[in-house]
PDB file of C-alpha atoms in Angstrom:
ATOM      1  CA  MET A 187     -22.605  33.426   2.392  1.00 48.00           C
ATOM      2  CA  LYS A 188     -20.583  36.604   2.665  1.00 50.00           C
ATOM      3  CA  PRO A 189     -16.780  36.143   2.947  1.00 55.00           C
ATOM      4  CA  SER A 190     -15.332  37.500   6.142  1.00 57.00           C
ATOM      5  CA  THR A 191     -11.922  38.277   7.554  1.00 58.00           C
ATOM      6  CA  GLY A 192     -10.853  36.650  10.790  1.00 67.00           C
ATOM      7  CA  LYS A 193      -9.959  38.732  13.843  1.00 70.00           C
ATOM      8  CA  ASN A 194      -6.276  37.789  13.627  1.00 70.00           C
ATOM      9  CA  THR A 195      -6.123  38.796   9.984  1.00 70.00           C
ATOM     10  CA  GLU A 196      -7.867  42.101  10.690  1.00 74.00           C
ATOM     11  CA  ALA A 197      -5.466  42.850  13.549  1.00 74.00           C
ATOM     12  CA  TYR A 198      -2.486  42.041  11.338  1.00 70.00           C
ATOM     13  CA  LEU A 199      -3.750  44.288   8.515  1.00 68.00           C
ATOM     14  CA  GLN A 200      -4.325  47.133  10.968  1.00 73.00           C
ATOM     15  CA  SER A 201      -0.823  46.733  12.366  1.00 71.00           C
ATOM     16  CA  LEU A 202       0.580  46.981   8.834  1.00 64.00           C
ATOM     17  CA  GLU A 203      -1.341  50.192   8.208  1.00 70.00           C
ATOM     18  CA  SER A 204       0.073  51.764  11.358  1.00 72.00           C
ATOM     19  CA  GLN A 205       3.692  50.800  10.555  1.00 69.00           C
ATOM     20  CA  SER A 206       6.186  52.892   8.724  1.00 66.00           C
ATOM     21  CA  PRO A 207       6.397  51.861   5.054  1.00 64.00           C
ATOM     22  CA  ASP A 208      10.070  51.023   5.657  1.00 65.00           C
ATOM     23  CA  ALA A 209       9.362  48.565   8.484  1.00 62.00           C
ATOM     24  CA  PRO A 210      10.003  44.940   7.500  1.00 60.00           C
ATOM     25  CA  ASP A 211       7.058  42.585   7.152  1.00 57.00           C
ATOM     26  CA  PHE A 212       8.240  39.375   8.790  1.00 56.00           C
ATOM     27  CA  TYR A 213       5.509  37.363   7.104  1.00 54.00           C
ATOM     28  CA  VAL A 214       7.184  38.015   3.765  1.00 56.00           C
ATOM     29  CA  ARG A 215      10.311  35.999   3.016  1.00 60.00           C
ATOM     30  CA  GLN A 216      13.332  38.265   2.973  1.00 71.00           C
ATOM     31  CA  LYS A 217      15.797  37.893   0.107  1.00 76.00           C
ATOM     32  CA  ASP A 218      18.920  36.028   1.049  1.00 83.00           C
ATOM     33  CA  MET A 219      22.402  36.356  -0.458  1.00 86.00           C
ATOM     34  CA  LEU A 220      21.678  33.991  -3.361  1.00 89.00           C
ATOM     35  CA  ASP A 221      18.386  35.739  -4.232  1.00 89.00           C
ATOM     36  CA  GLN A 222      20.231  39.052  -4.272  1.00 86.00           C
ATOM     37  CA  LEU A 223      22.999  37.631  -6.473  1.00 86.00           C
ATOM     38  CA  ILE A 224      20.475  36.238  -8.940  1.00 91.00           C
ATOM     39  CA  ASP A 225      18.572  39.530  -9.057  1.00 90.00           C
ATOM     40  CA  GLU A 226      21.555  41.906  -9.139  1.00 89.00           C
ATOM     41  CA  GLN A 227      23.560  39.915 -11.699  1.00 89.00           C
ATOM     42  CA  GLY A 228      20.483  38.925 -13.687  1.00 93.00           C
ATOM     43  CA  LEU A 229      21.627  35.302 -13.644  1.00 94.00           C
ATOM     44  CA  ARG A 230      19.449  32.922 -15.655  1.00 96.00           C
ATOM     45  CA  ILE A 231      19.601  29.348 -16.879  1.00 96.00           C
ATOM     46  CA  ARG A 232      20.115  29.242 -20.657  1.00 96.00           C
ATOM     47  CA  ARG A 233      20.401  25.542 -21.448  1.00 94.00           C
ATOM     48  CA  VAL A 234      20.776  22.091 -19.996  1.00 94.00           C
ATOM     49  CA  TYR A 235      23.106  19.434 -21.411  1.00 94.00           C
ATOM     50  CA  VAL A 236      23.047  15.777 -20.401  1.00 93.00           C
ATOM     51  CA  ASP A 237      25.224  12.769 -21.172  1.00 94.00           C
ATOM     52  CA  LYS A 238      23.840   9.678 -19.464  1.00 93.00           C
ATOM     53  CA  GLU A 239      26.816   7.531 -20.419  1.00 94.00           C
ATOM     54  CA  LEU A 240      29.201   9.955 -18.704  1.00 96.00           C
ATOM     55  CA  ASP A 241      26.761  10.597 -15.822  1.00 96.00           C
ATOM     56  CA  LEU A 242      27.059  14.287 -16.650  1.00 96.00           C
ATOM     57  CA  PHE A 243      24.537  17.088 -16.110  1.00 96.00           C
ATOM     58  CA  LEU A 244      25.528  20.611 -17.195  1.00 96.00           C
ATOM     59  CA  VAL A 245      23.623  23.850 -16.673  1.00 96.00           C
ATOM     60  CA  LEU A 246      24.730  26.749 -18.869  1.00 96.00           C
ATOM     61  CA  LEU A 247      24.082  30.210 -17.407  1.00 95.00           C
ATOM     62  CA  ASN A 248      23.695  33.478 -19.289  1.00 95.00           C
ATOM     63  CA  SER A 249      26.920  34.623 -17.600  1.00 93.00           C
ATOM     64  CA  LYS A 250      28.824  31.983 -19.641  1.00 94.00           C
ATOM     65  CA  LYS A 251      29.391  29.984 -16.452  1.00 94.00           C
ATOM     66  CA  VAL A 252      28.716  26.253 -16.431  1.00 95.00           C
ATOM     67  CA  ILE A 253      27.459  24.360 -13.424  1.00 95.00           C
ATOM     68  CA  LYS A 254      28.562  20.746 -13.552  1.00 96.00           C
ATOM     69  CA  ARG A 255      26.800  17.987 -11.622  1.00 96.00           C
ATOM     70  CA  THR A 256      26.461  14.263 -11.962  1.00 96.00           C
ATOM     71  CA  LEU A 257      23.195  13.074 -13.452  1.00 96.00           C
ATOM     72  CA  SER A 258      22.959  10.480 -10.693  1.00 96.00           C
ATOM     73  CA  ASP A 259      22.506  13.384  -8.218  1.00 96.00           C
ATOM     74  CA  PHE A 260      18.963  13.564  -9.622  1.00 96.00           C
ATOM     75  CA  PRO A 261      17.454  10.041  -9.476  1.00 95.00           C
ATOM     76  CA  ARG A 262      14.302  10.858 -11.459  1.00 95.00           C
ATOM     77  CA  LEU A 263      16.350  12.353 -14.274  1.00 95.00           C
ATOM     78  CA  ALA A 264      18.893   9.520 -14.172  1.00 95.00           C
ATOM     79  CA  LYS A 265      16.106   6.962 -14.671  1.00 95.00           C
ATOM     80  CA  ALA A 266      14.416   8.914 -17.465  1.00 95.00           C
ATOM     81  CA  ALA A 267      15.030   8.474 -21.175  1.00 92.00           C
ATOM     82  CA  GLU A 268      17.507  11.018 -22.530  1.00 86.00           C
ATOM     83  CA  SER A 269      14.847  12.276 -24.947  1.00 90.00           C
ATOM     84  CA  ALA A 270      12.551  13.025 -21.975  1.00 93.00           C
ATOM     85  CA  ILE A 271      15.338  14.916 -20.217  1.00 92.00           C
ATOM     86  CA  TYR A 272      15.485  17.363 -23.117  1.00 92.00           C
ATOM     87  CA  GLN A 273      11.740  18.011 -22.882  1.00 93.00           C
ATOM     88  CA  TYR A 274      12.119  20.629 -20.170  1.00 93.00           C
ATOM     89  CA  GLU A 275      10.683  24.083 -19.597  1.00 94.00           C
ATOM     90  CA  THR A 276      12.590  26.955 -18.039  1.00 93.00           C
ATOM     91  CA  ASP A 277      11.843  30.501 -17.012  1.00 94.00           C
ATOM     92  CA  GLY A 278      15.551  31.042 -16.392  1.00 94.00           C
ATOM     93  CA  LEU A 279      15.165  30.686 -12.632  1.00 95.00           C
ATOM     94  CA  GLY A 280      14.215  27.027 -12.622  1.00 95.00           C
ATOM     95  CA  ILE A 281      13.847  23.965 -14.794  1.00 95.00           C
ATOM     96  CA  HIS A 282      10.675  21.877 -14.976  1.00 94.00           C
ATOM     97  CA  TRP A 283      10.260  18.458 -16.577  1.00 93.00           C
ATOM     98  CA  PRO A 284       6.492  17.857 -16.882  1.00 92.00           C
ATOM     99  CA  GLU A 285       6.891  14.274 -18.139  1.00 93.00           C
ATOM    100  CA  ILE A 286       9.357  13.349 -15.384  1.00 93.00           C
ATOM    101  CA  ASP A 287       7.707  15.441 -12.634  1.00 91.00           C
ATOM    102  CA  GLU A 288      10.995  17.044 -11.574  1.00 94.00           C
ATOM    103  CA  ASP A 289      11.803  20.657 -10.719  1.00 95.00           C
ATOM    104  CA  LEU A 290      15.244  22.157 -10.088  1.00 96.00           C
ATOM    105  CA  SER A 291      16.058  25.772  -9.266  1.00 95.00           C
ATOM    106  CA  LEU A 292      18.913  28.083 -10.160  1.00 96.00           C
ATOM    107  CA  LYS A 293      19.127  28.989  -6.488  1.00 94.00           C
ATOM    108  CA  GLY A 294      19.545  25.312  -5.594  1.00 94.00           C
ATOM    109  CA  PHE A 295      22.354  24.906  -8.128  1.00 95.00           C
ATOM    110  CA  LEU A 296      24.134  27.999  -6.790  1.00 94.00           C
ATOM    111  CA  ALA A 297      23.716  26.863  -3.173  1.00 93.00           C
ATOM    112  CA  TYR A 298      25.270  23.500  -4.066  1.00 93.00           C
ATOM    113  CA  GLU A 299      28.181  25.212  -5.844  1.00 90.00           C
ATOM    114  CA  LEU A 300      28.796  27.485  -2.877  1.00 87.00           C
ATOM    115  CA  ALA A 301      28.668  24.597  -0.403  1.00 88.00           C
ATOM    116  CA  HIS A 302      31.156  22.575  -2.480  1.00 84.00           C
ATOM    117  CA  THR A 303      33.639  25.327  -3.272  1.00 80.00           C
ATOM    118  CA  ASP A 304      37.036  25.154  -1.612  1.00 71.00           C
ATOM    119  CA  LEU A 305      37.531  28.619  -0.124  1.00 65.00           C
ATOM    120  CA  SER A 306      40.638  27.774   1.871  1.00 62.00           C
ATOM    121  CA  ILE A 307      43.624  30.083   1.539  1.00 65.00           C
ATOM    122  CA  ARG A 308      46.848  28.356   0.665  1.00 65.00           C
ATOM    123  CA  SER A 309      50.262  29.860   1.273  1.00 59.00           C
TER     124      SER A 309
END
């Protein structure tokens, strides 16, 4: 059986060919403010530190900034053995725990920090 392209797909591809190269493709996710910050600043996750007794979860960034959360914010991690928590993989943009089946992103950490930052001006 020969693979074929549907009519809708063909029409979409033809419309892309007729567009200016600068025209936005709305089927592609546009970068938001946090994506731009991560890309422009080259922010990456360096290490993760955990203290179950203190309910503390720290993410160290390559910018020397530390993101502090409570371990209980992440139920799967909170229930896991501390040795399993340190068996993570990271590409700098996210953290993956294969044994625990948990994934957390740098973008998610930054979004949380932004949402919980007091930006009020005091006089």
